[in-house]
CSV table of C-alpha atoms in Angstrom, one decimal:
chain,number,residue,atom,x,y,z
A,1,UNK,CA,-135.9,-10.8,-106.2
A,2,UNK,CA,-136.0,-14.6,-106.9
A,3,UNK,CA,-139.1,-16.4,-105.6
A,4,UNK,CA,-139.4,-20.1,-104.8
A,5,UNK,CA,-142.9,-21.5,-104.6
A,6,UNK,CA,-143.5,-24.7,-102.7
A,7,UNK,CA,-146.9,-26.3,-103.4
A,8,UNK,CA,-147.8,-28.2,-100.3
A,9,UNK,CA,-151.3,-29.2,-101.6
A,10,UNK,CA,-153.5,-28.4,-104.5
A,11,UNK,CA,-152.0,-27.1,-107.8
A,12,UNK,CA,-150.8,-23.9,-109.5
A,13,UNK,CA,-150.7,-22.9,-113.1
A,14,UNK,CA,-147.7,-20.7,-113.8
A,15,UNK,CA,-147.7,-18.5,-116.9
A,16,UNK,CA,-144.6,-16.8,-118.3
A,17,UNK,CA,-145.1,-15.4,-121.7
A,18,UNK,CA,-146.3,-18.3,-123.9
A,19,UNK,CA,-145.0,-20.8,-121.4
A,20,UNK,CA,-147.6,-22.7,-119.2
A,21,UNK,CA,-146.4,-24.8,-116.3
A,22,UNK,CA,-148.6,-26.9,-114.0
A,23,UNK,CA,-147.1,-27.3,-110.5
A,24,UNK,CA,-148.8,-30.0,-108.5
A,25,UNK,CA,-148.7,-31.0,-104.8
A,26,UNK,CA,-145.2,-31.7,-103.4
A,27,UNK,CA,-143.5,-29.9,-106.2
A,28,UNK,CA,-141.7,-26.5,-106.2
A,29,UNK,CA,-140.5,-24.0,-108.8
A,30,UNK,CA,-138.0,-21.2,-109.0
A,31,UNK,CA,-139.1,-17.9,-110.6
A,32,UNK,CA,-136.4,-15.6,-111.9
A,33,UNK,CA,-136.0,-12.0,-110.8
A,34,UNK,CA,-137.0,-9.3,-113.2
A,35,UNK,CA,-139.5,-11.6,-115.1
A,36,UNK,CA,-143.3,-11.4,-115.1
A,37,UNK,CA,-145.1,-14.5,-113.9
A,38,UNK,CA,-148.8,-15.1,-113.3
A,39,UNK,CA,-149.8,-17.9,-110.9
A,40,UNK,CA,-153.4,-19.2,-110.8
A,41,UNK,CA,-154.6,-21.8,-108.2
A,42,UNK,CA,-156.2,-24.7,-109.9
A,43,UNK,CA,-157.6,-26.1,-106.7
A,44,UNK,CA,-157.7,-25.0,-103.1
A,45,UNK,CA,-153.9,-24.7,-102.8
A,46,UNK,CA,-151.5,-24.3,-99.8
A,47,UNK,CA,-148.3,-22.5,-101.0
A,48,UNK,CA,-145.1,-21.6,-99.1
A,49,UNK,CA,-143.3,-18.7,-100.8
A,50,UNK,CA,-139.6,-18.0,-100.2
A,51,UNK,CA,-138.3,-14.6,-101.5
A,52,UNK,CA,-134.5,-14.4,-102.0
A,53,UNK,CA,-132.6,-11.1,-102.2
A,54,UNK,CA,-129.1,-12.3,-101.3
A,55,UNK,CA,-127.1,-15.3,-102.4
A,56,UNK,CA,-127.7,-18.8,-101.0
A,57,UNK,CA,-124.7,-19.1,-98.6
A,58,UNK,CA,-124.0,-21.4,-95.7
A,59,UNK,CA,-121.0,-23.3,-94.2
A,60,UNK,CA,-118.7,-20.7,-95.9
A,61,UNK,CA,-119.7,-22.0,-99.3
A,62,UNK,CA,-122.7,-21.5,-101.6
A,63,UNK,CA,-124.9,-23.9,-103.4
A,64,UNK,CA,-123.1,-23.7,-106.7
A,65,UNK,CA,-119.7,-24.9,-105.5
A,66,UNK,CA,-119.9,-28.5,-106.9
A,67,UNK,CA,-118.7,-29.6,-110.3
A,68,UNK,CA,-121.1,-31.4,-112.6
A,69,UNK,CA,-120.0,-34.4,-114.8
A,70,UNK,CA,-118.5,-33.5,-118.2
A,71,UNK,CA,-121.0,-33.2,-121.0
A,72,UNK,CA,-123.9,-32.7,-118.6
A,73,UNK,CA,-126.9,-31.4,-120.6
A,74,UNK,CA,-129.1,-29.1,-118.5
A,75,UNK,CA,-132.7,-28.4,-119.7
A,76,UNK,CA,-133.2,-24.7,-120.1
A,77,UNK,CA,-136.7,-23.9,-118.8
A,78,UNK,CA,-138.4,-20.6,-117.9
A,79,UNK,CA,-140.1,-22.3,-114.9
A,80,UNK,CA,-137.7,-25.0,-113.5
A,81,UNK,CA,-139.5,-27.5,-111.3
A,82,UNK,CA,-138.4,-30.2,-108.8
A,83,UNK,CA,-140.2,-32.8,-106.8
A,84,UNK,CA,-140.2,-32.0,-103.1
A,85,UNK,CA,-138.2,-34.4,-100.9
A,86,UNK,CA,-140.2,-35.7,-97.9
A,87,UNK,CA,-137.6,-34.2,-95.5
A,88,UNK,CA,-138.2,-30.7,-97.1
A,89,UNK,CA,-141.9,-31.2,-96.9
A,90,UNK,CA,-141.7,-32.0,-93.2
A,91,UNK,CA,-139.6,-28.9,-92.6
A,92,UNK,CA,-142.0,-26.6,-94.4
A,93,UNK,CA,-145.1,-28.2,-92.7
A,94,UNK,CA,-143.5,-27.3,-89.3
A,95,UNK,CA,-142.7,-23.7,-90.1
A,96,UNK,CA,-146.0,-22.2,-88.8
A,97,UNK,CA,-146.7,-24.6,-85.9
A,98,UNK,CA,-145.7,-22.0,-83.3
A,99,UNK,CA,-147.7,-18.8,-84.2
A,100,UNK,CA,-145.5,-16.6,-81.9
A,101,UNK,CA,-142.5,-17.4,-84.2
A,102,UNK,CA,-144.2,-16.5,-87.5
A,103,UNK,CA,-143.2,-12.8,-87.3
A,104,UNK,CA,-139.5,-13.4,-86.2
A,105,UNK,CA,-137.1,-12.7,-89.0
A,106,UNK,CA,-134.2,-14.5,-87.3
A,107,UNK,CA,-136.4,-17.6,-87.1
A,108,UNK,CA,-137.2,-17.5,-90.8
A,109,UNK,CA,-133.5,-16.9,-91.8
A,110,UNK,CA,-132.5,-19.9,-89.6
A,111,UNK,CA,-135.1,-22.1,-91.3
A,112,UNK,CA,-134.1,-20.8,-94.8
A,113,UNK,CA,-130.5,-21.9,-94.0
A,114,UNK,CA,-131.7,-25.3,-92.9
A,115,UNK,CA,-133.8,-25.6,-96.1
A,116,UNK,CA,-130.9,-24.9,-98.4
A,117,UNK,CA,-128.6,-27.2,-96.5
A,118,UNK,CA,-131.2,-29.9,-97.3
A,119,UNK,CA,-131.5,-28.9,-100.9
A,120,UNK,CA,-127.7,-29.1,-101.2
A,121,UNK,CA,-127.4,-32.6,-99.9
A,122,UNK,CA,-130.6,-34.1,-101.2
A,123,UNK,CA,-130.2,-33.1,-104.8
A,124,UNK,CA,-127.4,-33.5,-107.3
A,125,UNK,CA,-125.2,-30.6,-108.7
A,126,UNK,CA,-127.0,-31.0,-112.0
A,127,UNK,CA,-130.4,-30.5,-110.3
A,128,UNK,CA,-129.0,-27.5,-108.5
A,129,UNK,CA,-127.8,-26.0,-111.9
A,130,UNK,CA,-131.2,-26.8,-113.5
A,131,UNK,CA,-133.3,-25.4,-110.7
A,132,UNK,CA,-131.3,-22.3,-109.9
A,133,UNK,CA,-130.3,-21.6,-113.5
A,134,UNK,CA,-131.6,-18.0,-113.4
A,135,UNK,CA,-129.4,-17.1,-110.5
A,136,UNK,CA,-126.1,-18.5,-111.7
A,137,UNK,CA,-123.5,-16.0,-113.0
A,138,UNK,CA,-120.0,-16.8,-114.5
A,139,UNK,CA,-118.3,-15.7,-111.3
A,140,UNK,CA,-120.2,-18.3,-109.3
A,141,UNK,CA,-119.4,-21.4,-111.4
A,142,UNK,CA,-118.1,-20.9,-114.9
A,143,UNK,CA,-119.0,-24.4,-116.0
A,144,UNK,CA,-122.5,-24.2,-114.7
A,145,UNK,CA,-123.0,-20.8,-116.3
A,146,UNK,CA,-121.8,-22.1,-119.7
A,147,UNK,CA,-124.1,-25.2,-119.5
A,148,UNK,CA,-127.1,-23.1,-118.7
A,149,UNK,CA,-126.5,-20.4,-121.3
A,150,UNK,CA,-124.7,-21.8,-124.4
A,151,UNK,CA,-128.0,-22.5,-126.3
A,152,UNK,CA,-129.0,-18.9,-125.9
A,153,UNK,CA,-126.1,-17.8,-128.0
A,154,UNK,CA,-125.7,-18.0,-131.8
A,155,UNK,CA,-121.9,-18.5,-131.5
A,156,UNK,CA,-118.8,-18.2,-129.4
A,157,UNK,CA,-118.6,-14.4,-129.5
A,158,UNK,CA,-122.2,-14.1,-128.3
A,159,UNK,CA,-121.7,-16.6,-125.5
A,160,UNK,CA,-118.6,-14.6,-124.4
A,161,UNK,CA,-120.7,-11.4,-124.4
A,162,UNK,CA,-123.4,-13.1,-122.2
A,163,UNK,CA,-120.6,-13.9,-119.7
A,164,UNK,CA,-119.4,-10.3,-119.8
A,165,UNK,CA,-115.9,-11.3,-121.0
A,166,UNK,CA,-113.7,-10.5,-123.9
A,167,UNK,CA,-113.5,-13.3,-126.5
A,168,UNK,CA,-109.9,-14.1,-125.6
A,169,UNK,CA,-110.5,-14.2,-121.8
A,170,UNK,CA,-113.6,-16.4,-122.3
A,171,UNK,CA,-111.8,-18.9,-124.6
A,172,UNK,CA,-109.0,-19.1,-122.0
A,173,UNK,CA,-111.4,-19.7,-119.1
A,174,UNK,CA,-113.3,-22.2,-121.2
A,175,UNK,CA,-110.2,-24.2,-122.0
A,176,UNK,CA,-109.3,-24.3,-118.3
A,177,UNK,CA,-112.7,-25.7,-117.3
A,178,UNK,CA,-113.6,-27.9,-120.3
A,179,UNK,CA,-110.3,-28.9,-121.9
A,180,UNK,CA,-111.9,-28.3,-125.3
A,181,UNK,CA,-112.5,-25.5,-127.7
A,182,UNK,CA,-115.7,-23.5,-127.3
A,183,UNK,CA,-116.9,-24.3,-130.8
A,184,UNK,CA,-116.3,-28.0,-130.6
A,185,UNK,CA,-118.0,-28.3,-127.3
A,186,UNK,CA,-121.0,-26.3,-128.5
A,187,UNK,CA,-121.3,-28.6,-131.5
A,188,UNK,CA,-121.0,-31.6,-129.3
A,189,UNK,CA,-123.9,-30.4,-127.1
A,190,UNK,CA,-126.0,-29.9,-130.2
A,191,UNK,CA,-125.2,-33.4,-131.3
A,192,UNK,CA,-126.2,-34.8,-127.9
A,193,UNK,CA,-129.5,-33.0,-128.1
A,194,UNK,CA,-130.1,-34.4,-131.6
A,195,UNK,CA,-129.4,-37.9,-130.4
A,196,UNK,CA,-131.6,-37.4,-127.4
A,197,UNK,CA,-134.5,-36.4,-129.7
A,198,UNK,CA,-134.0,-39.5,-131.9
A,199,UNK,CA,-133.8,-41.7,-128.8
A,200,UNK,CA,-137.1,-40.2,-127.6
A,201,UNK,CA,-138.9,-41.2,-130.8
A,202,UNK,CA,-138.2,-38.4,-133.4
A,203,UNK,CA,-137.8,-40.1,-136.7
A,204,UNK,CA,-138.2,-37.2,-139.1
A,205,UNK,CA,-134.9,-35.9,-140.5
A,206,UNK,CA,-136.8,-32.8,-141.8
A,207,UNK,CA,-138.1,-32.0,-138.3
A,208,UNK,CA,-134.6,-32.4,-136.8
A,209,UNK,CA,-133.1,-30.2,-139.5
A,210,UNK,CA,-135.6,-27.4,-138.9
A,211,UNK,CA,-135.2,-27.6,-135.1
A,212,UNK,CA,-131.4,-27.4,-135.2
A,213,UNK,CA,-130.9,-25.0,-138.1
A,214,UNK,CA,-129.7,-27.2,-140.9
A,215,UNK,CA,-130.7,-26.1,-144.4
A,216,UNK,CA,-129.4,-29.1,-146.4
A,217,UNK,CA,-129.5,-32.8,-145.7
A,218,UNK,CA,-125.8,-33.2,-146.7
A,219,UNK,CA,-124.8,-30.6,-144.1
A,220,UNK,CA,-126.9,-32.4,-141.5
A,221,UNK,CA,-125.6,-35.8,-142.4
A,222,UNK,CA,-122.0,-34.6,-142.3
A,223,UNK,CA,-122.6,-33.1,-138.9
A,224,UNK,CA,-124.0,-36.3,-137.5
A,225,UNK,CA,-121.1,-38.4,-138.9
A,226,UNK,CA,-118.6,-36.0,-137.4
A,227,UNK,CA,-120.1,-35.9,-133.9
A,228,UNK,CA,-122.2,-39.0,-133.6
A,229,UNK,CA,-120.3,-41.4,-135.9
A,230,UNK,CA,-123.4,-42.2,-138.0
A,231,UNK,CA,-125.8,-40.6,-140.5
A,232,UNK,CA,-129.2,-39.5,-139.3
A,233,UNK,CA,-130.9,-42.4,-141.1
A,234,UNK,CA,-128.5,-44.9,-139.4
A,235,UNK,CA,-129.1,-43.3,-136.0
A,236,UNK,CA,-132.9,-43.5,-136.4
A,237,UNK,CA,-132.7,-47.1,-137.7
A,238,UNK,CA,-130.4,-48.2,-134.8
A,239,UNK,CA,-132.9,-46.8,-132.2
A,240,UNK,CA,-135.9,-48.5,-133.9
A,241,UNK,CA,-134.0,-51.8,-134.0
A,242,UNK,CA,-133.4,-51.5,-130.2
């Protein structure tokens, strides 16, 4: 099952393989099903845990029905984390104020529905896709599935396999949703990430080449010219100049 951990006070250190994630007060994380996580309290912590077996559904829709803006880049993280909205904090604080209700399953289902209605209206579709990335399948929202999984694939055929589709069906669905070829779109996403790294201060072309799998500078330079309309050196210089 998927578990969502709401840290009301204190802090938790979440370990997942080599990934370490500190979750502090008024933050919450989504832990994927079938994965091993170790949570260690850093201080005296108060945690509310929600375990999900079924889909998140209410109002005849589910939380994945909205469309994100084109070219949205979603961080792919083992332990996605969001800041807790004050309205959600108040809801969770009131969960156990009536002890007689604590053992009532219908009460908890009602509050879970209220919680997810809040999450749906208080956060953006991009935040939904980021936080619930481990739960999204291609039948839920094809666009969101692609945005969350494209960087796990080495190429178009592998991405189609992740979606459980034949290559021809996947390409057709992709064209319907993105109005672009799969290959061109994936290269565009890589270019956007390269530009984001440069904008965030990375000024080593060698480091960028190693990170994004370019063996030769001429290949890297040609890629940047095609997708970012400038060479790596020109991009780095333009960011430094402000």
